[in-house]
Amino acid sequence: DARVTQTPRDKVTEMGQEVTMRCQPILGHNTVFWYRQTMMQGLELLAYFRNRAPLDDSGMPKDRFSAEMPDATLATLKIQPSEPRDSAVYFCASGLAGTTEAFFGQGTRLTVV
Amino acid sequence: QQQVKQSPQSLIVQKGGIPIINCAYENTAFDYFPWYQQFPGKGPALLIAIRPDVSEKKEGRFTISFNKSAKQFSLHIMDSQPGDSATYFCAARGSGGGADGLTFGKGTHLIIQP
């Protein structure tokens, strides 16, 4: 059953703490996306990678957010320091270059108090 | 700048009715227009998609109508069922090729009443 796996599913943290979200893309997919979903803004593209190289991170606040792909089976999104306005559901999605469909994980619900 | 505008925000339809969700885009470089369906607690999942060289695409009870000159496209759900209750997102992707990032509309919360 090929699917995108995200951990943790839920995270509650205090303002100022570091948060790391992890994503395991579907095996063989070479493009990975990070999206943030809020009621006000909907789904926003934060960053995406192809073959582990960052292609576009213009949607990501650079001062506190960072995204990496240490290897082809792991993508990480880190927030340091976290702020209450970062509270949202963060989705990872993966796809295959040359195709059109992006497959989403179940998301990480982040609450910063 | 919101590149994909979606309406309505919410919609309630009786079972068997035909909900229609509309989207408009601004960027003429978009070349792929999918609709995603999202159930509570789940990630969005691709429902149906269209390219601008056709005016309509049908898959089961779901139909996309596309008007390239007006830069608008819409989703129609025929014979709607309570199980179709979900949030629907339209999206668009640029012409860079490959699985590039999608620009999403803000979503429509659809309720199908029994």
Tab-separated table of N, CA and C in Angstrom, chain A:
chain	number	residue	atom	x	y	z
A	1	ASP	N	0.856	-1.192	0.000
A	1	ASP	CA	0.000	0.000	0.000
A	1	ASP	C	0.888	1.237	0.000
A	2	ALA	N	1.119	1.823	-1.171
A	2	ALA	CA	2.009	2.963	-1.291
A	2	ALA	C	1.317	4.215	-0.791
A	3	ARG	N	1.934	4.876	0.175
A	3	ARG	CA	1.358	6.128	0.651
A	3	ARG	C	2.456	6.979	1.258
A	4	VAL	N	2.140	8.259	1.385
A	4	VAL	CA	3.049	9.196	2.022
A	4	VAL	C	2.796	9.133	3.523
A	5	THR	N	3.856	8.986	4.290
A	5	THR	CA	3.734	8.851	5.737
A	5	THR	C	4.316	10.071	6.422
A	6	GLN	N	3.533	10.684	7.310
A	6	GLN	CA	3.994	11.852	8.037
A	6	GLN	C	3.978	11.583	9.546
A	7	THR	N	4.999	12.064	10.211
A	7	THR	CA	5.049	11.984	11.664
A	7	THR	C	5.554	13.283	12.250
A	8	PRO	N	5.088	13.685	13.446
A	8	PRO	CA	3.965	13.070	14.146
A	8	PRO	C	2.633	13.464	13.517
A	9	ARG	N	1.546	12.853	13.907
A	9	ARG	CA	0.234	13.263	13.407
A	9	ARG	C	-0.240	14.533	14.104
A	10	ASP	N	0.080	14.625	15.372
A	10	ASP	CA	-0.284	15.807	16.156
A	10	ASP	C	0.912	16.243	16.985
A	11	LYS	N	1.053	17.553	17.114
A	11	LYS	CA	2.137	18.097	17.921
A	11	LYS	C	1.653	19.373	18.595
A	12	VAL	N	1.773	19.411	19.913
A	12	VAL	CA	1.500	20.621	20.675
A	12	VAL	C	2.806	21.047	21.309
A	13	THR	N	3.168	22.290	21.119
A	13	THR	CA	4.434	22.763	21.642
A	13	THR	C	4.290	24.182	22.148
A	14	GLU	N	5.227	24.585	22.957
A	14	GLU	CA	5.209	25.944	23.488
A	14	GLU	C	5.954	26.887	22.549
A	15	MET	N	5.497	28.094	22.510
A	15	MET	CA	6.136	29.124	21.711
A	15	MET	C	7.633	29.172	22.015
A	16	GLY	N	8.420	29.254	20.963
A	16	GLY	CA	9.864	29.328	21.128
A	16	GLY	C	10.573	27.999	20.981
A	17	GLN	N	9.823	26.913	21.053
A	17	GLN	CA	10.434	25.595	20.926
A	17	GLN	C	10.665	25.241	19.463
A	18	GLU	N	11.604	24.331	19.250
A	18	GLU	CA	11.863	23.823	17.906
A	18	GLU	C	10.901	22.687	17.593
A	19	VAL	N	10.407	22.694	16.372
A	19	VAL	CA	9.493	21.645	15.917
A	19	VAL	C	10.073	21.019	14.657
A	20	THR	N	10.090	19.706	14.599
A	20	THR	CA	10.530	18.993	13.394
A	20	THR	C	9.429	18.047	12.939
A	21	MET	N	9.046	18.191	11.697
A	21	MET	CA	8.041	17.316	11.095
A	21	MET	C	8.735	16.468	10.030
A	22	ARG	N	8.334	15.203	9.955
A	22	ARG	CA	8.997	14.269	9.047
A	22	ARG	C	8.023	13.690	8.038
A	23	CYS	N	8.579	13.360	6.896
A	23	CYS	CA	7.764	12.836	5.802
A	23	CYS	C	8.538	11.743	5.076
A	24	GLN	N	7.868	10.627	4.865
A	24	GLN	CA	8.434	9.561	4.041
A	24	GLN	C	7.648	9.527	2.742
A	25	PRO	N	8.247	9.956	1.631
A	25	PRO	CA	7.490	9.959	0.371
A	25	PRO	C	7.267	8.538	-0.136
A	26	ILE	N	6.404	8.403	-1.099
A	26	ILE	CA	6.162	7.109	-1.730
A	26	ILE	C	7.452	6.671	-2.423
A	27	LEU	N	7.797	5.420	-2.212
A	27	LEU	CA	9.032	4.877	-2.763
A	27	LEU	C	9.071	5.069	-4.282
A	28	GLY	N	10.167	5.678	-4.741
A	28	GLY	CA	10.320	5.901	-6.179
A	28	GLY	C	9.927	7.297	-6.630
A	29	HIS	N	9.165	8.002	-5.804
A	29	HIS	CA	8.810	9.378	-6.152
A	29	HIS	C	10.023	10.280	-5.944
A	30	ASN	N	10.247	11.185	-6.913
A	30	ASN	CA	11.435	12.028	-6.822
A	30	ASN	C	11.120	13.497	-6.574
A	31	THR	N	9.837	13.810	-6.362
A	31	THR	CA	9.451	15.185	-6.066
A	31	THR	C	8.657	15.204	-4.762
A	32	VAL	N	9.042	16.075	-3.864
A	32	VAL	CA	8.401	16.173	-2.556
A	32	VAL	C	7.994	17.620	-2.303
A	33	PHE	N	6.753	17.784	-1.823
A	33	PHE	CA	6.204	19.105	-1.558
A	33	PHE	C	5.849	19.234	-0.074
A	34	TRP	N	5.978	20.436	0.451
A	34	TRP	CA	5.442	20.767	1.770
A	34	TRP	C	4.373	21.841	1.595
A	35	TYR	N	3.184	21.571	2.155
A	35	TYR	CA	2.089	22.528	2.141
A	35	TYR	C	1.659	22.820	3.569
A	36	ARG	N	1.112	24.008	3.763
A	36	ARG	CA	0.529	24.380	5.051
A	36	ARG	C	-0.933	24.712	4.814
A	37	GLN	N	-1.796	24.186	5.692
A	37	GLN	CA	-3.230	24.435	5.548
A	37	GLN	C	-3.764	25.153	6.784
A	38	THR	N	-4.395	26.300	6.572
A	38	THR	CA	-5.086	27.035	7.622
A	38	THR	C	-6.462	27.419	7.115
A	39	MET	N	-7.331	27.750	8.043
A	39	MET	CA	-8.681	28.159	7.648
A	39	MET	C	-8.626	29.432	6.815
A	40	MET	N	-7.770	30.347	7.207
A	40	MET	CA	-7.741	31.650	6.542
A	40	MET	C	-7.078	31.589	5.170
A	41	GLN	N	-5.985	30.885	5.057
A	41	GLN	CA	-5.190	30.905	3.824
A	41	GLN	C	-5.374	29.677	2.944
A	42	GLY	N	-6.037	28.661	3.469
A	42	GLY	CA	-6.190	27.441	2.680
A	42	GLY	C	-4.883	26.680	2.592
A	43	LEU	N	-4.623	26.073	1.452
A	43	LEU	CA	-3.407	25.284	1.232
A	43	LEU	C	-2.353	26.147	0.548
A	44	GLU	N	-1.242	26.316	1.220
A	44	GLU	CA	-0.147	27.136	0.687
A	44	GLU	C	1.083	26.269	0.465
A	45	LEU	N	1.698	26.421	-0.690
A	45	LEU	CA	2.932	25.696	-0.971
A	45	LEU	C	4.087	26.383	-0.260
A	46	LEU	N	4.771	25.626	0.581
A	46	LEU	CA	5.919	26.177	1.306
A	46	LEU	C	7.228	25.940	0.542
A	47	ALA	N	7.405	24.703	0.076
A	47	ALA	CA	8.661	24.354	-0.591
A	47	ALA	C	8.494	23.062	-1.352
A	48	TYR	N	9.384	22.845	-2.333
A	48	TYR	CA	9.395	21.528	-2.918
A	48	TYR	C	10.782	21.161	-3.429
A	49	PHE	N	11.001	19.866	-3.473
A	49	PHE	CA	12.282	19.276	-3.830
A	49	PHE	C	12.108	18.352	-5.023
A	50	ARG	N	13.149	18.278	-5.822
A	50	ARG	CA	13.212	17.263	-6.868
A	50	ARG	C	14.570	16.610	-6.781
A	51	ASN	N	14.538	15.267	-6.733
A	51	ASN	CA	15.787	14.508	-6.577
A	51	ASN	C	16.607	15.051	-5.405
A	52	ARG	N	15.892	15.384	-4.332
A	52	ARG	CA	16.447	15.837	-3.054
A	52	ARG	C	16.964	17.262	-3.077
A	53	ALA	N	16.965	17.914	-4.241
A	53	ALA	CA	17.451	19.293	-4.307
A	53	ALA	C	16.275	20.257	-4.192
A	54	PRO	N	16.423	21.298	-3.381
A	54	PRO	CA	15.326	22.270	-3.266
A	54	PRO	C	15.152	23.048	-4.562
A	55	LEU	N	13.910	23.056	-5.088
A	55	LEU	CA	13.637	23.785	-6.321
A	55	LEU	C	12.961	25.121	-6.064
A	56	ASP	N	12.147	25.159	-5.033
A	56	ASP	CA	11.405	26.380	-4.750
A	56	ASP	C	11.038	26.386	-3.279
A	57	ASP	N	11.511	27.374	-2.560
A	57	ASP	CA	11.112	27.517	-1.152
A	57	ASP	C	10.625	28.940	-0.903
A	58	SER	N	10.132	29.564	-1.954
A	58	SER	CA	9.719	30.968	-1.848
A	58	SER	C	8.508	31.161	-0.950
A	59	GLY	N	7.748	30.111	-0.705
A	59	GLY	CA	6.573	30.223	0.155
A	59	GLY	C	6.865	30.058	1.627
A	60	MET	N	8.114	29.871	1.951
A	60	MET	CA	8.494	29.537	3.316
A	60	MET	C	9.174	30.723	3.997
A	61	PRO	N	8.725	31.083	5.216
A	61	PRO	CA	9.446	32.136	5.970
A	61	PRO	C	10.853	31.658	6.270
A	62	LYS	N	11.833	32.317	5.685
A	62	LYS	CA	13.210	31.813	5.755
A	62	LYS	C	13.833	31.977	7.131
A	63	ASP	N	13.338	32.943	7.906
A	63	ASP	CA	14.022	33.214	9.161
A	63	ASP	C	13.813	32.112	10.187
A	64	ARG	N	12.704	31.364	10.076
A	64	ARG	CA	12.443	30.355	11.101
A	64	ARG	C	12.181	28.969	10.538
A	65	PHE	N	11.903	28.869	9.274
A	65	PHE	CA	11.572	27.579	8.651
A	65	PHE	C	12.768	27.072	7.844
A	66	SER	N	12.944	25.763	7.884
A	66	SER	CA	13.930	25.149	7.004
A	66	SER	C	13.420	23.778	6.576
A	67	ALA	N	13.722	23.418	5.342
A	67	ALA	CA	13.296	22.127	4.809
A	67	ALA	C	14.509	21.436	4.206
A	68	GLU	N	14.574	20.130	4.431
A	68	GLU	CA	15.708	19.356	3.923
A	68	GLU	C	15.239	17.980	3.497
A	69	MET	N	16.087	17.339	2.680
A	69	MET	CA	15.887	15.931	2.353
A	69	MET	C	17.209	15.213	2.572
A	70	PRO	N	17.420	14.704	3.780
A	70	PRO	CA	18.680	14.015	4.079
A	70	PRO	C	18.934	12.812	3.168
A	71	ASP	N	17.853	12.141	2.785
A	71	ASP	CA	17.971	11.078	1.789
A	71	ASP	C	16.642	10.947	1.051
A	72	ALA	N	16.588	10.058	0.094
A	72	ALA	CA	15.409	9.965	-0.777
A	72	ALA	C	14.171	9.476	-0.059
A	73	THR	N	14.335	8.922	1.138
A	73	THR	CA	13.182	8.384	1.864
A	73	THR	C	12.745	9.269	3.014
A	74	LEU	N	13.365	10.435	3.168
A	74	LEU	CA	13.024	11.289	4.300
A	74	LEU	C	13.109	12.756	3.929
A	75	ALA	N	12.017	13.472	4.219
A	75	ALA	CA	12.006	14.925	4.093
A	75	ALA	C	11.647	15.489	5.453
A	76	THR	N	12.260	16.586	5.822
A	76	THR	CA	11.977	17.210	7.111
A	76	THR	C	11.633	18.680	6.929
A	77	LEU	N	10.746	19.148	7.798
A	77	LEU	CA	10.403	20.564	7.868
A	77	LEU	C	10.591	20.987	9.313
A	78	LYS	N	11.423	21.975	9.517
A	78	LYS	CA	11.772	22.397	10.861
A	78	LYS	C	11.352	23.845	11.074
A	79	ILE	N	10.835	24.132	12.249
A	79	ILE	CA	10.485	25.493	12.629
A	79	ILE	C	11.235	25.806	13.931
A	80	GLN	N	12.040	26.869	13.894
A	80	GLN	CA	12.815	27.250	15.067
A	80	GLN	C	13.086	28.760	15.052
A	81	PRO	N	12.572	29.511	16.012
A	81	PRO	CA	11.636	29.121	17.050
A	81	PRO	C	10.197	29.139	16.553
A	82	SER	N	9.366	28.307	17.138
A	82	SER	CA	7.962	28.268	16.725
A	82	SER	C	7.177	29.423	17.348
A	83	GLU	N	6.119	29.837	16.653
A	83	GLU	CA	5.254	30.913	17.111
A	83	GLU	C	3.802	30.465	16.980
A	84	PRO	N	2.902	31.068	17.775
A	84	PRO	CA	1.480	30.672	17.692
A	84	PRO	C	0.917	30.760	16.279
A	85	ARG	N	1.373	31.712	15.477
A	85	ARG	CA	0.857	31.851	14.122
A	85	ARG	C	1.277	30.700	13.199
A	86	ASP	N	2.184	29.869	13.659
A	86	ASP	CA	2.575	28.693	12.871
A	86	ASP	C	1.585	27.547	13.042
A	87	SER	N	0.649	27.702	13.948
A	87	SER	CA	-0.352	26.647	14.162
A	87	SER	C	-1.126	26.405	12.865
A	88	ALA	N	-1.120	25.164	12.421
A	88	ALA	CA	-1.711	24.813	11.126
A	88	ALA	C	-1.587	23.305	10.962
A	89	VAL	N	-2.121	22.801	9.862
A	89	VAL	CA	-1.854	21.420	9.465
A	89	VAL	C	-0.826	21.467	8.342
A	90	TYR	N	0.241	20.731	8.507
A	90	TYR	CA	1.318	20.709	7.519
A	90	TYR	C	1.243	19.389	6.755
A	91	PHE	N	1.153	19.511	5.445
A	91	PHE	CA	1.068	18.331	4.591
A	91	PHE	C	2.335	18.171	3.773
A	92	CYS	N	2.725	16.938	3.649
A	92	CYS	CA	3.756	16.550	2.712
A	92	CYS	C	3.068	15.815	1.572
A	93	ALA	N	3.545	16.012	0.368
A	93	ALA	CA	3.018	15.292	-0.791
A	93	ALA	C	4.199	14.859	-1.644
A	94	SER	N	4.029	13.783	-2.372
A	94	SER	CA	5.100	13.362	-3.271
A	94	SER	C	4.539	13.047	-4.644
A	95	GLY	N	5.408	13.094	-5.615
A	95	GLY	CA	5.016	12.824	-6.992
A	95	GLY	C	6.221	12.408	-7.796
A	96	LEU	N	5.958	12.132	-9.049
A	96	LEU	CA	6.999	11.688	-9.951
A	96	LEU	C	7.139	12.718	-11.066
A	97	ALA	N	8.326	13.234	-11.245
A	97	ALA	CA	8.557	14.209	-12.312
A	97	ALA	C	8.121	13.618	-13.635
A	98	GLY	N	7.422	14.410	-14.447
A	98	GLY	CA	6.905	13.931	-15.715
A	98	GLY	C	5.461	13.473	-15.616
A	99	THR	N	4.963	13.358	-14.391
A	99	THR	CA	3.547	13.050	-14.190
A	99	THR	C	2.898	14.246	-13.512
A	100	THR	N	1.613	14.145	-13.261
A	100	THR	CA	0.901	15.309	-12.743
A	100	THR	C	0.363	15.147	-11.331
A	101	GLU	N	0.142	13.921	-10.878
A	101	GLU	CA	-0.536	13.763	-9.606
A	101	GLU	C	0.414	13.903	-8.430
A	102	ALA	N	-0.023	14.623	-7.422
A	102	ALA	CA	0.685	14.718	-6.147
A	102	ALA	C	-0.116	13.943	-5.111
A	103	PHE	N	0.549	13.065	-4.380
A	103	PHE	CA	-0.094	12.233	-3.369
A	103	PHE	C	0.211	12.828	-1.999
A	104	PHE	N	-0.842	13.095	-1.245
A	104	PHE	CA	-0.687	13.757	0.043
A	104	PHE	C	-0.643	12.757	1.190
A	105	GLY	N	0.138	13.099	2.204
A	105	GLY	CA	0.091	12.389	3.466
A	105	GLY	C	-1.106	12.856	4.288
A	106	GLN	N	-1.216	12.337	5.503
A	106	GLN	CA	-2.370	12.673	6.343
A	106	GLN	C	-2.151	13.946	7.144
A	107	GLY	N	-0.963	14.485	7.079
A	107	GLY	CA	-0.717	15.770	7.711
A	107	GLY	C	-0.223	15.684	9.144
A	108	THR	N	0.420	16.739	9.573
A	108	THR	CA	0.807	16.952	10.971
A	108	THR	C	0.073	18.184	11.460
A	109	ARG	N	-0.771	17.979	12.480
A	109	ARG	CA	-1.488	19.114	13.049
A	109	ARG	C	-0.620	19.741	14.137
A	110	LEU	N	-0.154	20.939	13.902
A	110	LEU	CA	0.728	21.631	14.833
A	110	LEU	C	-0.035	22.716	15.584
A	111	THR	N	0.095	22.685	16.892
A	111	THR	CA	-0.484	23.728	17.740
A	111	THR	C	0.635	24.325	18.574
A	112	VAL	N	0.841	25.613	18.428
A	112	VAL	CA	1.866	26.315	19.191
A	112	VAL	C	1.151	27.213	20.205
A	113	VAL	N	1.410	26.954	21.480
A	113	VAL	CA	0.703	27.710	22.533
A	113	VAL	C	1.652	28.673	23.243
